Short mmCIF file of C-alpha atoms and ligand atoms in Angstrom, two decimals:
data_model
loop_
_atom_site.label_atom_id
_atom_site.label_comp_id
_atom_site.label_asym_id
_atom_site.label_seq_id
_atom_site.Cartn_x
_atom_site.Cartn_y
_atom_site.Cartn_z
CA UNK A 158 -169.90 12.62 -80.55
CA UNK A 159 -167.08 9.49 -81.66
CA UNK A 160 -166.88 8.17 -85.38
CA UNK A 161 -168.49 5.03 -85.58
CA UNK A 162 -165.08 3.68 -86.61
CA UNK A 163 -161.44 4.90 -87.99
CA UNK A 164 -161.75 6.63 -91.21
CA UNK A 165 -159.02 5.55 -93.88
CA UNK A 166 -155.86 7.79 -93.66
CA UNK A 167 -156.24 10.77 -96.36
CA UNK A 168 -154.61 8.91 -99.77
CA UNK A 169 -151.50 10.86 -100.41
CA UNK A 170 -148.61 11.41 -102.81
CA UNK A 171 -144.82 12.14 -102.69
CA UNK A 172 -143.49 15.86 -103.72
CA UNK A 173 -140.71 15.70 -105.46
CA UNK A 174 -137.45 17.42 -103.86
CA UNK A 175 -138.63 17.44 -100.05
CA UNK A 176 -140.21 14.98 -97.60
CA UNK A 177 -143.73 15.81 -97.26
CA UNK A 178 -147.26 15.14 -98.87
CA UNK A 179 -149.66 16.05 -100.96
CA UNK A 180 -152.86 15.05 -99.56
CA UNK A 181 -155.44 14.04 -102.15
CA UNK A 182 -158.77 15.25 -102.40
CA UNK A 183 -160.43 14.40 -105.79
CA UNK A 184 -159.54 13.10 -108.34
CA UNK A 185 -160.67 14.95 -111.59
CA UNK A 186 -160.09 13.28 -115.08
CA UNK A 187 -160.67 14.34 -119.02
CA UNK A 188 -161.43 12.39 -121.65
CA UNK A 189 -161.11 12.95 -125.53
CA UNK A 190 -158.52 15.68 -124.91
CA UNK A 191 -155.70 14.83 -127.91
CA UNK A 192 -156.58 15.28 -131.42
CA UNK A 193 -154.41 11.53 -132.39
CA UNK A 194 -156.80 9.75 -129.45
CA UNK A 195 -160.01 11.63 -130.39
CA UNK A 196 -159.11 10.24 -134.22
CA UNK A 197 -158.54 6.94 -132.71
CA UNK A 198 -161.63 6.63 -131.06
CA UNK A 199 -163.72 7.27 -134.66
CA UNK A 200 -164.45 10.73 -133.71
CA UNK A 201 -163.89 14.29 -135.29
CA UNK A 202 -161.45 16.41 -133.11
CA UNK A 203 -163.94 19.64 -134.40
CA UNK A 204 -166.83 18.17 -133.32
CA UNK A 205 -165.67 16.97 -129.94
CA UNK A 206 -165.59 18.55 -126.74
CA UNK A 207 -163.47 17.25 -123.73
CA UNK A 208 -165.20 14.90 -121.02
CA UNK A 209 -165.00 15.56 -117.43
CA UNK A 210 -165.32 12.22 -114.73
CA UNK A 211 -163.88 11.36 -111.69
CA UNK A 212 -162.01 8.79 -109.88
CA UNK A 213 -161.70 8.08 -105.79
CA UNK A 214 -158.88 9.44 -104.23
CA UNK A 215 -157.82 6.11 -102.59
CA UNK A 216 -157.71 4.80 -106.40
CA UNK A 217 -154.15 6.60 -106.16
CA UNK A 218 -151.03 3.91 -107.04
CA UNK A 219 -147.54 5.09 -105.96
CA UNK A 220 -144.38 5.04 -108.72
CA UNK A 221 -142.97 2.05 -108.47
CA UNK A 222 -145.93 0.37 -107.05
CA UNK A 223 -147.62 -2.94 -108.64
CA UNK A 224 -150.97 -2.48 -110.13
CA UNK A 225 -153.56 -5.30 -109.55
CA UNK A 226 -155.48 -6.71 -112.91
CA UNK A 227 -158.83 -5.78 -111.73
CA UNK A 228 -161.84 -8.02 -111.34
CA UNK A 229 -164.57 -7.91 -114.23
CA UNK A 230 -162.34 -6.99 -117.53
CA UNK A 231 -161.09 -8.79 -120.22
CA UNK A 232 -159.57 -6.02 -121.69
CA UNK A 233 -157.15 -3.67 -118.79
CA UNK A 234 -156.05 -0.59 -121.05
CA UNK A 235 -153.41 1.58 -120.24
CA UNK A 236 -153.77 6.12 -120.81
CA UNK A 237 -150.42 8.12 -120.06
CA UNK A 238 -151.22 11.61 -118.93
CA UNK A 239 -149.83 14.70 -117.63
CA UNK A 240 -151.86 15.12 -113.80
CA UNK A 241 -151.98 18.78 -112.70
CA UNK A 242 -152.00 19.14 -109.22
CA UNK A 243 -154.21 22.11 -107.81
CA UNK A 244 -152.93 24.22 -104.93
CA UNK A 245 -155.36 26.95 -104.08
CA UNK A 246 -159.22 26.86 -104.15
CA UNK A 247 -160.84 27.66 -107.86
CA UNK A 248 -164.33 28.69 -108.63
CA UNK A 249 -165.15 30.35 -111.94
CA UNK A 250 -161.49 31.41 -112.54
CA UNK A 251 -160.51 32.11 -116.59
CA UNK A 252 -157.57 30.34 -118.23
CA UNK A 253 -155.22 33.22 -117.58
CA UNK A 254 -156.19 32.63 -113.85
CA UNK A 255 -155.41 29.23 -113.78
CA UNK A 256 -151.41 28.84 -113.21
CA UNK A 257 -152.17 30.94 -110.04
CA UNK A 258 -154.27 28.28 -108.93
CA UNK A 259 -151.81 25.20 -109.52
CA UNK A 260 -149.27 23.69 -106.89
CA UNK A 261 -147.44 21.65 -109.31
CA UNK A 262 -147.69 18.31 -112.13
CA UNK A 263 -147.14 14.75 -112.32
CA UNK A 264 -147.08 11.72 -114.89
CA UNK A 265 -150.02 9.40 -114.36
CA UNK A 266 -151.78 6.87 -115.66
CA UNK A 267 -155.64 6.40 -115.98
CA UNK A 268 -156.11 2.85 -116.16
CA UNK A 269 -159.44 1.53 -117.82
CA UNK A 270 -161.37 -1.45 -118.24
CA UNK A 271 -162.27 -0.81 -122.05
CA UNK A 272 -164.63 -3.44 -122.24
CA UNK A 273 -166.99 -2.32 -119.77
CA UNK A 274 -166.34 1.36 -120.89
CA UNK A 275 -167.15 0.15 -124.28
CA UNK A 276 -170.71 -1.45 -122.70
CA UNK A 277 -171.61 1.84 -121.22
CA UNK A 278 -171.15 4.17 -124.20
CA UNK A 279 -173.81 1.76 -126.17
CA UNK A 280 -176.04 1.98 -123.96
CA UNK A 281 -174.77 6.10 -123.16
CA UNK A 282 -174.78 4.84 -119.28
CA UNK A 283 -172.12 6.45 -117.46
CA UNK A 284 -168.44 5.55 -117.12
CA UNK A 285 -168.03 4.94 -113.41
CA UNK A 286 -166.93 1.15 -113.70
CA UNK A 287 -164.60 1.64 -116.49
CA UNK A 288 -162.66 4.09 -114.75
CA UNK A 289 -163.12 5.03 -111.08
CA UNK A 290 -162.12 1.26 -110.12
CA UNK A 291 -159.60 0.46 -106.92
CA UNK A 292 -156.04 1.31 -107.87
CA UNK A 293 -157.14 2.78 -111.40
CA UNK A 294 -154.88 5.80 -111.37
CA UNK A 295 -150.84 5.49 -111.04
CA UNK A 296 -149.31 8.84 -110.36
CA UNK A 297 -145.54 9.89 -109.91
CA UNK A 298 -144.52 12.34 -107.10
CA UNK A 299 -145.48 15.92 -108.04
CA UNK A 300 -143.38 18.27 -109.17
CA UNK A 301 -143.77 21.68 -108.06
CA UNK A 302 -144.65 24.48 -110.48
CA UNK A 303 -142.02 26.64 -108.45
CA UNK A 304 -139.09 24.16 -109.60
CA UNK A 305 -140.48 22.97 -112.91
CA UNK A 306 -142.56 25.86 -114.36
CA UNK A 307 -145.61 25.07 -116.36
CA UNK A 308 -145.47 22.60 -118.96
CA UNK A 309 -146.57 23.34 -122.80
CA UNK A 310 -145.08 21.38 -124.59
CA UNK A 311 -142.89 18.11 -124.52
CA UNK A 312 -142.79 14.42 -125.77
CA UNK A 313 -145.21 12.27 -123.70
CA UNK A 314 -144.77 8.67 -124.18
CA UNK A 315 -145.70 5.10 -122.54
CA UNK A 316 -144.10 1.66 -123.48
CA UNK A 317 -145.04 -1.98 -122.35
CA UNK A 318 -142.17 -4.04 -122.12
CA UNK A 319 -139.73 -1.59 -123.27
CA UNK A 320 -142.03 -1.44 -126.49
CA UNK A 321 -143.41 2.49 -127.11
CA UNK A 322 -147.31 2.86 -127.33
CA UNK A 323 -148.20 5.93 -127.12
CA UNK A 324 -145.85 8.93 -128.02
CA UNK A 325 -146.98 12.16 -128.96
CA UNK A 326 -146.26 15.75 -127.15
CA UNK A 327 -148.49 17.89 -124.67
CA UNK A 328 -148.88 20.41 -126.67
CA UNK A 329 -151.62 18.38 -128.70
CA UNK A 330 -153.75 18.63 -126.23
CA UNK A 331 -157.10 20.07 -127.41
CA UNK A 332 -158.06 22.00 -123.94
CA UNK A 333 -155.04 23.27 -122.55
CA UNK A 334 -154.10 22.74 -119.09
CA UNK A 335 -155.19 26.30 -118.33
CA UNK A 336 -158.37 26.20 -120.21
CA UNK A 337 -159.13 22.52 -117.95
CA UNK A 338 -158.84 24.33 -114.99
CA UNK A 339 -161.01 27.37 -116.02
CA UNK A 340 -163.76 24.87 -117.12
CA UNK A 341 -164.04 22.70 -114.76
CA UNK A 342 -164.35 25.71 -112.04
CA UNK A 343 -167.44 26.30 -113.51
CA UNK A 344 -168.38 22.84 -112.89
CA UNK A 345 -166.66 22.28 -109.33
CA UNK A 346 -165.50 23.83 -106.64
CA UNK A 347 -161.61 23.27 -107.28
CA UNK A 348 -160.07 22.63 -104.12
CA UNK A 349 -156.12 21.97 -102.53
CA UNK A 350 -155.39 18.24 -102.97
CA UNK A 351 -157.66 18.26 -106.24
CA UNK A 352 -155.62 15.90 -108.85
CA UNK A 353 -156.85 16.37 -112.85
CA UNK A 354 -155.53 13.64 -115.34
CA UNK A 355 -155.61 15.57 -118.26
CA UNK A 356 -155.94 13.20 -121.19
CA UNK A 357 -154.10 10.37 -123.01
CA UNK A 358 -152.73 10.53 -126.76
CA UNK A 359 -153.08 7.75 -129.64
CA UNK A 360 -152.04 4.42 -129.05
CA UNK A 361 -154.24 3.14 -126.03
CA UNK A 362 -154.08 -0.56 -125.56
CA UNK A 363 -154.09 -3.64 -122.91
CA UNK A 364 -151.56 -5.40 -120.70
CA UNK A 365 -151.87 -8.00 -118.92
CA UNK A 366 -150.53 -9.81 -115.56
CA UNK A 367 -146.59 -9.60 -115.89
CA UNK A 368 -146.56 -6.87 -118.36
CA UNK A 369 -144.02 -3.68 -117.08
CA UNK A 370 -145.77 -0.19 -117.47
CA UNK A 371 -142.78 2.54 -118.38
CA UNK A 372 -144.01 5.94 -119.34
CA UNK A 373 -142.95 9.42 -119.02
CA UNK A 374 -143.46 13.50 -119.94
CA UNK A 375 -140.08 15.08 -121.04
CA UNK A 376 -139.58 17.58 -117.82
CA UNK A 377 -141.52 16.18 -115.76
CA UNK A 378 -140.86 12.61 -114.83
CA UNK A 379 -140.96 8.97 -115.37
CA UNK A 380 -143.59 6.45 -114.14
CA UNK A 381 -143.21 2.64 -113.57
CA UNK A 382 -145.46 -0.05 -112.55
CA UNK A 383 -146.35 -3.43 -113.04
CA UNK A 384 -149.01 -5.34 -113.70
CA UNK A 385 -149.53 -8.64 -111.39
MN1 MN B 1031 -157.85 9.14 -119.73
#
């Protein structure tokens, strides 16, 4: 038996320090994860729980790569976040399990149209067209654990136009890396190639067509891109 037609090459990102690729499977994200965003949002960091959703893995946006305003928002926001990168399969692992489990981290950003994100929590519809959009999530190469260990603390920070945003540290995160991995392997089969954006900090906002995207994770990396 033939495919009915070529399948799209397997969306991939660079590895820092050698030449070849991470292939992506899914990509996993969590919302509500940082006390100073959970306040932002009107919410009570003791009475929340992170959010799991997903984007498509060909939503992946190289460093250095222009990001398209997308169709249907008046209102493109931008979320830094530390992306863990998973490098062995995970199915109802603990948190102490977890770094076993993990091939290395990145800076990425998941990019949201608020409005319609906004539209679907009224109406508690689901998220999908806020967030899993095409090109919605800018990642830098990954780092591997084995070079850069695994990160607990460290300033996190975004700026548009060279003016900061968002700047807070990792280790406000209210799930922990660890703990993200252990839960959502209850959820999920965790897989090689799985990506998990693990929550933005305060200070989430728009940009619009011209506006340069700098943001970074002290120890990890630094991410660029532009809006056109
Ligand atoms: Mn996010």
């Amino acid at each position: 038996m033939a495919l009915v037609f070529t399948p799209k090459p397997t969306p991939t990102v660079e590895i820092a320090g050698c030449d070849d690729l991470y292939p992506v499977n899914r990509i996993y994200c969590v919302g509500m994860n940082y006390y100073d965003h959970v306040v932002e949002f009107g919410s009570d960091p003791e009475e929340v729980d992170p959010v799991f959703f997903m984007k498509p893995a060909d939503a992946i946006v190289a460093n250095h790569e222009d990001v398209p305003y997308p169709p249907k928002t008046n209102d493109f926001h931008y979320e830094i976040e530390l992306v863990i990168a998973m490098g062995k399969r995970a199915v109802n692992i603990t948190a102490e399990e977890a770094e076993g489990h993990i091939y290395g981290y990145a800076v990425g950003n998941d990019l949201t149209r608020r409005d319609l994100q906004a539209a679907m929590k009224v109406l508690g519809m689901p998220w999908d067209t806020s967030k899993g959009f095409d090109k919605s999530a800018t990642i830098t190469a990954i780092h591997k654990a084995s070079d850069i260990g695994h990160p607990k603390e460290g300033r996190i920070w975004l700026s548009v136009n060279g003016e900061v945003k968002q700047d807070s540290d990792i280790k406000m995160m209210i799930a922990s890396p660890n703990q993200i991995v252990a839960k959502l392997s209850e959820l999920y089969t965790l897989e090689p190639g799985d990506l998990i954006y693990t929550g933005t900090p305060a200070g989430i906002g728009p940009v619009v067509k011209g506006d340069l995207m700098e943001a970074g994770i002290d120890g990890v990396d630094t991410l660029v891109n532009k809006v056109v």
